[in-house]
Amino acid sequence: PDGGLVIRYCDFIGSDTRRWEDAVKCMGNGGYDTGPNRNADIYGNFFFCCNDDGIELDGGQQNVRCFRNRFEEALMGCSIQYNQTSPSYVYENLFSGLGTEFWHIGSAIKTSSIDGFHQGAASFVFRNVFMGPASEKYAGCDMTANQYTSRLSVKNNLSVGKGNAVRPPT
């Protein structure tokens, strides 16, 4: 979209016999004009039963806000990788019982493991609640791209349950 996308009060619900790949998917993830792109609000939604992401915000992410959503039974809750323009905001969301039908657990918020992206782009992750088990490798925010960690602000999140759901950038 050119901007101004609003996704609110929707239930994206799969089932144990038929799961989503991504409940909301972006085509051409790495482009400046892909994903919600700019000036978007995604709030009050329920993303359930996904074998990959609950939602992909991948792409432009200029003033894209994802807030007050609920993510359950997904490999990853919200993907903010390939952030090209920034800033994007992920706040006041509930990530609970993450995992696929094959018992794989990813991260609540997927950033990036791809070097070369995020040249100056910024994402802010704050006041989220992470509940349930998470593996040590993918707990909370997957910050494996050194190029991106300085541009990711992770603050005031709450982790409840086994595993460290949020680890600050190092």
Coordinates of C-alpha atoms in Angstrom, one line a residue:
P1 CA 0.0 0.0 0.0
D2 CA 1.0 3.6 -0.5
G3 CA 0.4 4.4 3.2
G4 CA -2.4 4.7 5.7
L5 CA -3.1 1.0 6.1
V6 CA -5.2 0.1 9.1
I7 CA -5.8 -3.5 10.3
R8 CA -7.8 -3.5 13.5
Y9 CA -10.1 -5.8 15.5
C10 CA -9.6 -8.8 13.2
D11 CA -9.2 -12.4 14.3
F12 CA -6.8 -14.4 12.1
I13 CA -7.5 -17.9 13.4
G14 CA -6.2 -21.1 11.9
S15 CA -6.7 -24.5 13.4
D16 CA -4.7 -27.6 14.4
T17 CA -5.7 -29.3 11.2
R18 CA -5.2 -26.2 8.9
R19 CA -2.7 -23.6 10.0
W20 CA -1.7 -20.4 8.4
E21 CA 1.8 -20.0 6.9
D22 CA 1.7 -16.3 7.9
A23 CA -1.6 -14.9 9.0
V24 CA -0.7 -11.6 7.4
K25 CA 2.1 -11.9 4.8
C26 CA 4.1 -9.4 2.8
M27 CA 5.1 -9.9 -0.7
G28 CA 8.6 -8.8 -1.7
N29 CA 9.8 -8.6 1.9
G30 CA 13.0 -6.6 1.3
G31 CA 11.7 -3.7 -0.7
Y32 CA 11.4 -0.1 0.4
D33 CA 7.7 0.0 -0.7
T34 CA 6.6 -3.4 0.6
G35 CA 4.8 -4.5 3.7
P36 CA 2.5 -2.0 5.4
N37 CA 5.1 0.5 4.0
R38 CA 4.3 3.7 5.9
N39 CA 1.9 5.3 8.3
A40 CA 0.2 2.0 9.2
D41 CA -1.6 0.9 12.4
I42 CA -2.1 -2.7 13.2
Y43 CA -3.9 -3.1 16.5
G44 CA -6.5 -5.0 18.5
N45 CA -6.0 -8.2 16.4
F46 CA -5.7 -11.8 17.3
F47 CA -3.2 -13.9 15.3
F48 CA -3.5 -17.7 16.0
C49 CA -2.2 -21.0 14.6
C50 CA 0.6 -20.0 12.2
N51 CA 3.5 -22.1 11.2
D52 CA 5.6 -19.0 10.5
D53 CA 4.8 -15.4 11.4
G54 CA 1.6 -14.0 12.9
I55 CA 2.3 -10.9 10.9
E56 CA 5.1 -9.6 8.7
L57 CA 5.8 -5.9 8.8
D58 CA 8.8 -6.5 6.6
G59 CA 9.8 -3.8 4.1
G60 CA 9.4 -0.1 4.3
Q61 CA 8.2 0.2 7.9
Q62 CA 8.1 4.0 8.0
N63 CA 6.0 5.0 11.0
V64 CA 4.4 1.5 11.2
R65 CA 2.8 0.7 14.5
C66 CA 1.9 -2.8 15.7
F67 CA 0.2 -2.6 19.1
R68 CA -2.3 -4.2 21.5
N69 CA -2.4 -7.4 19.5
R70 CA -2.4 -11.0 20.7
F71 CA -0.1 -13.6 19.2
E72 CA -0.5 -17.4 20.0
E73 CA 0.7 -20.7 18.6
A74 CA 3.0 -19.2 15.9
L75 CA 6.7 -19.9 15.1
M76 CA 7.3 -16.1 15.3
G77 CA 4.8 -13.5 16.6
C78 CA 5.7 -10.4 14.6
S79 CA 8.4 -10.0 12.0
I80 CA 10.1 -6.6 11.6
Q81 CA 13.1 -7.8 9.6
Y82 CA 14.1 -6.0 6.4
N83 CA 13.2 -2.6 8.0
Q84 CA 14.3 -0.2 5.2
T85 CA 13.1 3.3 6.2
S86 CA 12.0 3.3 9.9
P87 CA 10.9 3.9 12.5
S88 CA 8.6 0.9 13.3
Y89 CA 7.0 0.3 16.7
V90 CA 5.9 -2.9 18.3
Y91 CA 4.4 -2.2 21.7
E92 CA 1.8 -3.4 24.2
N93 CA 1.3 -6.8 22.6
L94 CA 0.8 -10.2 24.2
F95 CA 2.9 -13.1 22.9
S96 CA 1.7 -16.3 24.5
G97 CA 2.2 -20.0 23.9
L98 CA 4.3 -19.6 20.8
G99 CA 5.1 -22.8 18.8
T100 CA 4.1 -24.5 15.6
E101 CA 2.2 -27.8 15.1
F102 CA 5.6 -29.4 15.0
W103 CA 6.6 -28.0 18.4
H104 CA 9.2 -25.6 16.9
I105 CA 9.5 -22.3 18.9
G106 CA 11.0 -19.2 17.3
S107 CA 11.1 -15.7 18.6
A108 CA 8.3 -13.5 19.7
I109 CA 9.7 -10.7 17.5
K110 CA 11.8 -11.6 14.4
T111 CA 14.3 -9.0 13.6
S112 CA 16.9 -10.2 11.1
S113 CA 19.8 -12.6 10.6
I114 CA 20.7 -11.1 7.2
D115 CA 23.6 -8.7 7.0
G116 CA 23.4 -5.8 4.6
F117 CA 19.9 -4.6 5.5
H118 CA 18.9 -1.9 8.0
Q119 CA 21.3 0.8 7.0
G120 CA 20.1 3.4 9.6
A121 CA 16.7 1.9 10.1
A122 CA 15.3 1.8 13.6
S123 CA 12.7 -0.3 15.4
F124 CA 11.3 0.2 18.9
V125 CA 10.0 -2.8 20.9
F126 CA 8.5 -1.8 24.3
R127 CA 5.9 -2.7 26.9
N128 CA 5.1 -6.1 25.4
V129 CA 4.4 -9.2 27.5
F130 CA 6.1 -12.5 26.6
M131 CA 4.5 -15.6 28.2
G132 CA 5.5 -19.3 28.0
P133 CA 8.6 -21.3 27.1
A134 CA 11.1 -20.0 24.6
S135 CA 14.3 -21.5 23.5
E136 CA 17.5 -19.8 24.6
K137 CA 18.6 -19.2 21.0
Y138 CA 15.4 -17.5 19.8
A139 CA 14.1 -16.0 23.1
G140 CA 12.3 -12.7 22.6
C141 CA 14.0 -10.7 19.9
D142 CA 16.3 -12.5 17.5
M143 CA 19.2 -10.1 17.2
T144 CA 21.7 -12.1 15.3
A145 CA 22.6 -9.4 12.8
N146 CA 25.3 -7.2 14.4
Q147 CA 24.5 -4.5 11.9
Y148 CA 21.0 -4.2 13.3
T149 CA 21.4 -4.4 17.1
S150 CA 22.4 -0.8 17.6
R151 CA 19.2 0.3 15.8
L152 CA 16.8 -1.9 17.8
S153 CA 15.5 -0.4 21.1
V154 CA 14.1 -3.1 23.4
K155 CA 12.8 -1.6 26.7
N156 CA 10.2 -2.2 29.4
N157 CA 9.0 -5.6 28.3
L158 CA 7.8 -8.3 30.7
S159 CA 8.7 -12.0 30.5
V160 CA 6.6 -14.5 32.3
G161 CA 7.5 -18.2 32.2
K162 CA 10.5 -20.4 31.3
G163 CA 13.3 -18.8 29.4
N164 CA 14.5 -15.2 29.0
A165 CA 11.9 -13.7 26.6
V166 CA 13.7 -10.4 26.1
R167 CA 17.5 -9.9 26.1
P168 CA 18.8 -6.4 25.5
P169 CA 21.3 -5.8 22.6
T170 CA 24.9 -6.4 23.5

